[in-house]
Every structure is written in structure tokens, then in C-alpha cells.
Amino acid sequence: MALAVTSSSTAISGSSFSRSGPCSDRKALQICSFRLSDLSHVSQRRYSLKAESPPTRNDSLVTRASTLITPGVEEKEEDVEDFEQLAKKLEEASPLEIMDKALQKFGSNIAIAFSGAEDVALIEYARLTGRPFRVFSLDTGRLNPETYRLFDAVEKQYGIRIEYTFPDAVEVQALVRNKGLFSFYEDGHQECCRVRKVRPLRRALKGLKAWITGQRKDQSPGTRSEIPIVQVDPVFEGLDGGVGSLVKWNPLANVEGGDVWNFLRTMDVPVNALHAQGYVSIGCEPCTRPVLPGQHEREGRWWWEDAKAKECGLHKGNIKKEDDSTTADLAPAIVHDIFESSNVVALSRGGIENLLKLGNRKEPWLVVLYAPWCPFCQAMEASYVELAEKLAVKGIKVAKFRADGDQKEFAKQELQLGSFPTILLFPKSAPRAIKYPSEHRDVDSLMSFVNLLR
């Protein structure tokens, strides 16, 4: 993915976004360049008004960022907008209405984060409002060539210049020299994303008061199912600094992926050529691949990791922290088990350990390592149950082992668990289980795997 800051085809001059004109009221303080009655223009800064005596000669040039000094004015705190309430009011609003509200409210202090299909839709909605808008994107240095061509096409389509933010060269050099070009395949993607994406984004957002993202609730069931239309950003800081200084808008939160694509086709706007090759969610080249029919779109990102890890850190606030630090699997409190069938044996820890120890088994075993809350496990449930019915008549045992929670480390060390679901075949005579290597989890593919190795 990429990120940086851009202005629209409508020229955005300094005067276009001036917050006030010359002060003609003699009673107003000239040090602030606007009258007290003009405070309604300041929406997000957390100001307080205090009555103070005139400054002494030594500090006459010092203006506090948190106070406006007006003789005779009683202390009065400015109203702070309740964005949680605003999100509820906008719950039924269209993306166009939400975009218009965001641009109207923040003017030149808000920008669209651009990287993919949803973000092209955001730019199109911004254009339709008729308001000036800005676009920014992160260039991680590891994007697909098709993504760079999309950036160029978007700039030409809308007559804009995307301002790109790049990772710190020294940090990238240190990471690659110490750990190599593909360390994320071995120890997770978070460190690389932190260097190439999160820190550059943090720098870009420090120049804004709000940003607009293309997040949708249906993009990632584990991390994005509850994103609001608008919120105070829980992770990053904005122009004014401090907690609560940045607002995050998600105009497409309630829109389904199919509707986004219908909009893109209708409006005939540029899209990434990789979409025609089976890619849905597109990030950096080494960490993105096409998905198969029936797979969730986020399964094409960081596929070697758990479903719960499908965030790079840009939207880290989506991941809820548990009170108990040992329960970090993002599983709901009550989870209904899956793969329920008389033909599927539920293995305990002792059962799977015994299966590992057996050198000569009476029959082959096919075992799925799963977590019932994992959407990818849920997606293959019907196929696995049907497979179990077919293998029952062939004398092959089919089983399941819940490998999340307390069993996760054991499964990683002893059962080759990489991500959920992991499927293992225990042949009759081979001492070590054989891991199913494919993402094809349909009945025919799994049956071929078993027949070839049984």
C-alpha cells in the first residue's frame, strides 16, 4: 500500500482556506487576528478562554497555544464535538453525504488516504461534492508496478498531484542489512510495516486535523466489523498534537465490496490492473497474492499469518485489546464450535500427542488445526464435513484439533501451524505429518491430496 498528501484539480491557494479576514472590531484582540465571535471557525482545537492581565514587556511576544487573552471575558470552554454522536447521525447517510460533511467541516486540513479501489471511489465522491480536496499516499518502495501505474492514471484522471510520503532511508537500510529483504516471512510483517508504512503515515498525519480512509466493515471480519463512520483516531495524532487531535472518517464503512465495484464501473474510473488477475486487497508486492473463489479478500494479505493479524498497523485501532493479555486471539466471549459431524473426530491435546507418537497407525488420519472464530475456517466447514463423509467409506479417519488459545504455541512447535486453518495428513507408516500446502480447500482438491499420499 502507499500513502502521501495531494491537492485536487481545484487550485488550493492559501487565501482559499483563510479562516478569517482582517479584524475591523477595535474591541477584538489584534494578537489573535480574529474576533471572539469568530471562534466558531475553530472546530477541533481544545481551547479555553481565560481572563488575564495584559502581558509584561518581557513576554509580550509569547502567545499561549491553549489560551486566548481577552480583558474582561469570563472563563469559557469551547464546545468539543461529540464524534460518536455524529457517527450515529450519519449511520444512514450515503458515502457522498458523508464525504461532503467531512470536506465541509475540515477544509484544507483533511486528506484522503489513497492506495486502492476503495480509495478511487473516495476520490470520485470528493470530486462529486464540488469541494477542493487533498489526497495522500505512502510509497513503501515495495509496491507492484501495476499500483504505480494506477497512481499515474488517477493523477491524470482528476488533474491532481498525489504527494507521496516515503519511509526513512536509514531505517529501511538498517532493517534490510540486519534481517534481509524477506524477514517478514519468518517473524511476521509488523516490523517491516512499522518502518515502511506506520512511521511515514504518522509523519503525514501530523500535518492534518482529519483523514479519510476506504475501510469497510466487510473487509476484515476479525478487525473491521465495527468501524464507525467517523471517530476520534485512537492511534495517531494530528496537527494540534496530543490525544484527540485527529479525526478519522470512513465514508464506506457500511458499503459492501460489491457495491463499491458497481460504483467504480458506473463512473468508469481507473482501477488497479491486478484486480483482473484475482487480486482483491492489494498491498506491497511480497505480501499480496490473488485469492481463490470463496476465499475472503483479506486472505490474500500476509497469508502465512493468523486471520487476526490482517492489519499492517495503519488501522491498529481496529484491534480491540482484551483485559486479559493472554487472550489476544480476538475471539468473541462465546464461540460456537465448527466442523460438527459424526464423521469428524474432535481430538484433545492428549489425542493429538498420541497420534504424533505413533509410528505405525492402523489407518491414515486427516486433521484440521482450526479456531472456530476464524472466518477462513468457517468458510471451509462445509467442504471439510463433506470430505469426511466421503473418506469414512475409505477407512480414513478425519479429525479436528482446536489450536488457538493455550494450544497455539504447542501447535506451532509440534504441528507446523502457520495460520488457520492448517490441514495435516498422518499417513499409516510415515512418522511425521504432511502439511497440505495449497489454499484450494474444496472437496476435490483435498481428496486428491489424500489419495496421492495415503
GROMACS .gro file of C-alpha atoms in nm, residues 179-387:
model
  209
  179LYS     CA    1   1.738  -0.914   0.872
  180GLY     CA    2   1.734  -0.941   0.493
  181LEU     CA    3   1.474  -0.849   0.232
  182PHE     CA    4   1.210  -1.102   0.335
  183SER     CA    5   1.234  -1.127   0.714
  184PHE     CA    6   0.856  -1.084   0.746
  185TYR     CA    7   0.800  -1.438   0.619
  186GLU     CA    8   0.987  -1.566   0.925
  187ASP     CA    9   0.898  -1.335   1.212
  188GLY     CA   10   0.582  -1.154   1.099
  189HIS     CA   11   0.506  -0.844   0.897
  190GLN     CA   12   0.469  -0.592   1.179
  191GLU     CA   13   0.831  -0.475   1.194
  192CYS     CA   14   0.857  -0.412   0.820
  193CYS     CA   15   0.517  -0.239   0.813
  194ARG     CA   16   0.619  -0.025   1.107
  195VAL     CA   17   0.925   0.103   0.919
  196ARG     CA   18   0.775   0.131   0.571
  197LYS     CA   19   0.416   0.233   0.649
  198VAL     CA   20   0.327   0.325   1.005
  199ARG     CA   21   0.601   0.576   1.079
  200PRO     CA   22   0.569   0.753   0.742
  201LEU     CA   23   0.193   0.771   0.796
  202ARG     CA   24   0.246   0.918   1.142
  203ARG     CA   25   0.456   1.196   0.989
  204ALA     CA   26   0.196   1.268   0.721
  205LEU     CA   27  -0.093   1.283   0.967
  206LYS     CA   28   0.089   1.530   1.190
  207GLY     CA   29   0.014   1.789   0.922
  208LEU     CA   30  -0.362   1.724   0.922
  209LYS     CA   31  -0.662   1.755   1.151
  210ALA     CA   32  -0.854   1.469   0.987
  211TRP     CA   33  -0.811   1.195   0.731
  212ILE     CA   34  -1.042   0.985   0.515
  213THR     CA   35  -0.997   0.610   0.465
  214GLY     CA   36  -1.163   0.346   0.247
  215GLN     CA   37  -1.223   0.098   0.531
  216ARG     CA   38  -1.536  -0.117   0.510
  217LYS     CA   39  -1.689  -0.334   0.779
  218ASP     CA   40  -1.695  -0.639   0.550
  219GLN     CA   41  -1.325  -0.615   0.458
  220SER     CA   42  -1.192  -0.800   0.760
  221PRO     CA   43  -1.438  -0.969   0.996
  222GLY     CA   44  -1.176  -1.000   1.267
  223THR     CA   45  -1.070  -0.635   1.282
  224ARG     CA   46  -1.304  -0.405   1.087
  225SER     CA   47  -1.655  -0.528   1.163
  226GLU     CA   48  -1.732  -0.239   1.398
  227ILE     CA   49  -1.562   0.062   1.240
  228PRO     CA   50  -1.773   0.379   1.273
  229ILE     CA   51  -1.849   0.640   1.008
  230VAL     CA   52  -1.638   0.894   1.193
  231GLN     CA   53  -1.428   0.872   1.508
  232VAL     CA   54  -1.152   1.038   1.703
  233ASP     CA   55  -0.846   0.850   1.583
  234PRO     CA   56  -0.741   0.613   1.865
  235VAL     CA   57  -0.381   0.574   1.746
  236PHE     CA   58  -0.242   0.873   1.559
  237GLU     CA   59  -0.206   1.242   1.641
  238GLY     CA   60  -0.293   1.537   1.420
  239LEU     CA   61  -0.178   1.893   1.366
  240ASP     CA   62  -0.256   2.019   1.716
  241GLY     CA   63  -0.084   1.725   1.885
  242GLY     CA   64  -0.198   1.508   2.172
  243VAL     CA   65  -0.475   1.255   2.218
  244GLY     CA   66  -0.792   1.352   2.033
  245SER     CA   67  -0.621   1.587   1.789
  246LEU     CA   68  -0.702   1.379   1.478
  247VAL     CA   69  -1.039   1.271   1.337
  248LYS     CA   70  -1.080   0.967   1.113
  249TRP     CA   71  -1.359   0.941   0.856
  250ASN     CA   72  -1.473   0.612   0.698
  251PRO     CA   73  -1.742   0.706   0.441
  252LEU     CA   74  -1.759   0.349   0.302
  253ALA     CA   75  -1.792   0.178   0.641
  254ASN     CA   76  -2.144   0.049   0.570
  255VAL     CA   77  -2.093  -0.019   0.199
  256GLU     CA   78  -2.035  -0.373   0.073
  257GLY     CA   79  -1.749  -0.453  -0.159
  258GLY     CA   80  -1.979  -0.543  -0.448
  259ASP     CA   81  -2.148  -0.204  -0.429
  260VAL     CA   82  -1.811  -0.027  -0.437
  261TRP     CA   83  -1.722  -0.210  -0.757
  262ASN     CA   84  -2.060  -0.132  -0.914
  263PHE     CA   85  -1.993   0.235  -0.841
  264LEU     CA   86  -1.643   0.220  -0.991
  265ARG     CA   87  -1.772   0.056  -1.311
  266THR     CA   88  -2.060   0.300  -1.342
  267MET     CA   89  -1.833   0.602  -1.303
  268ASP     CA   90  -1.569   0.449  -1.536
  269VAL     CA   91  -1.271   0.540  -1.317
  270PRO     CA   92  -0.920   0.387  -1.312
  271VAL     CA   93  -0.861   0.068  -1.113
  272ASN     CA   94  -0.556  -0.146  -1.045
  273ALA     CA   95  -0.490  -0.393  -1.329
  274LEU     CA   96  -0.414  -0.660  -1.067
  275HIS     CA   97  -0.785  -0.688  -0.985
  276ALA     CA   98  -0.838  -0.860  -1.320
  277GLN     CA   99  -0.582  -1.122  -1.213
  278GLY     CA  100  -0.764  -1.228  -0.896
  279TYR     CA  101  -0.619  -0.975  -0.652
  280VAL     CA  102  -0.877  -0.809  -0.426
  281SER     CA  103  -0.695  -0.649  -0.132
  282ILE     CA  104  -0.365  -0.513  -0.265
  283GLY     CA  105  -0.065  -0.405  -0.058
  284CYS     CA  106   0.309  -0.449  -0.103
  285GLU     CA  107   0.416  -0.697  -0.371
  286PRO     CA  108   0.578  -0.961  -0.143
  287CYS     CA  109   0.277  -0.964   0.092
  288THR     CA  110  -0.009  -0.975  -0.157
  289ARG     CA  111  -0.142  -1.255  -0.373
  290PRO     CA  112  -0.463  -1.344  -0.558
  291VAL     CA  113  -0.746  -1.511  -0.371
  292LEU     CA  114  -0.948  -1.807  -0.490
  293PRO     CA  115  -1.325  -1.820  -0.535
  294GLY     CA  116  -1.486  -1.847  -0.193
  295GLN     CA  117  -1.187  -1.705  -0.007
  296HIS     CA  118  -1.218  -1.380   0.186
  297GLU     CA  119  -1.044  -1.082   0.027
  298ARG     CA  120  -0.805  -1.033   0.320
  299GLU     CA  121  -0.681  -1.391   0.283
  300GLY     CA  122  -0.461  -1.260   0.004
  301ARG     CA  123  -0.266  -1.046   0.253
  302TRP     CA  124   0.002  -1.191   0.486
  303TRP     CA  125  -0.140  -1.537   0.416
  304TRP     CA  126   0.125  -1.707   0.631
  305GLU     CA  127  -0.014  -1.542   0.946
  306ASP     CA  128  -0.332  -1.578   1.151
  307ALA     CA  129  -0.654  -1.410   1.043
  308LYS     CA  130  -0.637  -1.182   1.346
  309ALA     CA  131  -0.312  -1.031   1.219
  310LYS     CA  132  -0.450  -0.896   0.892
  311GLU     CA  133  -0.372  -0.532   0.981
  312CYS     CA  134  -0.045  -0.360   0.900
  313GLY     CA  135  -0.066  -0.101   1.177
  314LEU     CA  136  -0.226   0.182   0.980
  315HIS     CA  137  -0.562   0.089   1.134
  316LYS     CA  138  -0.429  -0.064   1.454
  317GLY     CA  139  -0.711   0.099   1.648
  318ASN     CA  140  -0.950  -0.155   1.495
  319ILE     CA  141  -0.793  -0.430   1.705
  320LYS     CA  142  -0.956  -0.442   2.044
  321LYS     CA  143  -0.739  -0.509   2.345
  322GLU     CA  144  -0.851  -0.774   2.587
  323ASP     CA  145  -0.850  -0.716   2.963
  324ASP     CA  146  -0.655  -1.040   2.997
  325SER     CA  147  -0.334  -1.003   2.798
  326THR     CA  148  -0.317  -1.378   2.747
  327THR     CA  149  -0.631  -1.380   2.532
  328ALA     CA  150  -0.514  -1.196   2.225
  329ASP     CA  151  -0.684  -1.407   1.960
  330LEU     CA  152  -0.966  -1.156   1.912
  331ALA     CA  153  -1.212  -1.436   1.973
  332PRO     CA  154  -1.560  -1.342   2.098
  333ALA     CA  155  -1.652  -1.448   2.451
  334ILE     CA  156  -1.892  -1.715   2.329
  335VAL     CA  157  -1.793  -1.913   2.021
  336HIS     CA  158  -1.989  -2.193   1.860
  337ASP     CA  159  -1.775  -2.484   1.752
  338ILE     CA  160  -1.747  -2.581   1.385
  339PHE     CA  161  -1.683  -2.899   1.183
  340GLU     CA  162  -1.960  -3.068   1.380
  341SER     CA  163  -2.018  -3.411   1.227
  342SER     CA  164  -2.030  -3.772   1.336
  343ASN     CA  165  -1.756  -3.834   1.080
  344VAL     CA  166  -1.519  -3.576   1.232
  345VAL     CA  167  -1.335  -3.679   1.549
  346ALA     CA  168  -1.263  -3.399   1.798
  347LEU     CA  169  -0.909  -3.456   1.925
  348SER     CA  170  -0.790  -3.343   2.266
  349ARG     CA  171  -0.432  -3.237   2.339
  350GLY     CA  172  -0.360  -3.591   2.457
  351GLY     CA  173  -0.519  -3.739   2.147
  352ILE     CA  174  -0.314  -3.537   1.903
  353GLU     CA  175   0.005  -3.610   2.102
  354ASN     CA  176  -0.065  -3.983   2.080
  355LEU     CA  177  -0.121  -3.951   1.706
  356LEU     CA  178   0.217  -3.781   1.676
  357LYS     CA  179   0.392  -4.059   1.866
  358LEU     CA  180   0.251  -4.346   1.664
  359GLY     CA  181   0.500  -4.481   1.411
  360ASN     CA  182   0.259  -4.734   1.258
  361ARG     CA  183  -0.103  -4.630   1.250
  362LYS     CA  184  -0.393  -4.859   1.168
  363GLU     CA  185  -0.533  -4.606   0.923
  364PRO     CA  186  -0.438  -4.263   0.782
  365TRP     CA  187  -0.564  -3.954   0.963
  366LEU     CA  188  -0.657  -3.616   0.817
  367VAL     CA  189  -0.660  -3.341   1.081
  368VAL     CA  190  -0.753  -2.974   1.056
  369LEU     CA  191  -0.598  -2.732   1.304
  370TYR     CA  192  -0.857  -2.461   1.350
  371ALA     CA  193  -1.002  -2.176   1.554
  372PRO     CA  194  -1.383  -2.158   1.548
  373TRP     CA  195  -1.382  -1.777   1.535
  374CYS     CA  196  -1.159  -1.771   1.224
  375PRO     CA  197  -1.361  -1.671   0.915
  376PHE     CA  198  -1.136  -1.882   0.689
  377CYS     CA  199  -1.204  -2.192   0.898
  378GLN     CA  200  -1.574  -2.115   0.887
  379ALA     CA  201  -1.557  -2.079   0.509
  380MET     CA  202  -1.422  -2.433   0.461
  381GLU     CA  203  -1.652  -2.605   0.713
  382ALA     CA  204  -1.899  -2.742   0.457
  383SER     CA  205  -1.619  -2.878   0.235
  384TYR     CA  206  -1.443  -3.049   0.523
  385VAL     CA  207  -1.759  -3.213   0.654
  386GLU     CA  208  -1.846  -3.340   0.305
  387LEU     CA  209  -1.490  -3.470   0.266
   0.00000   0.00000   0.00000
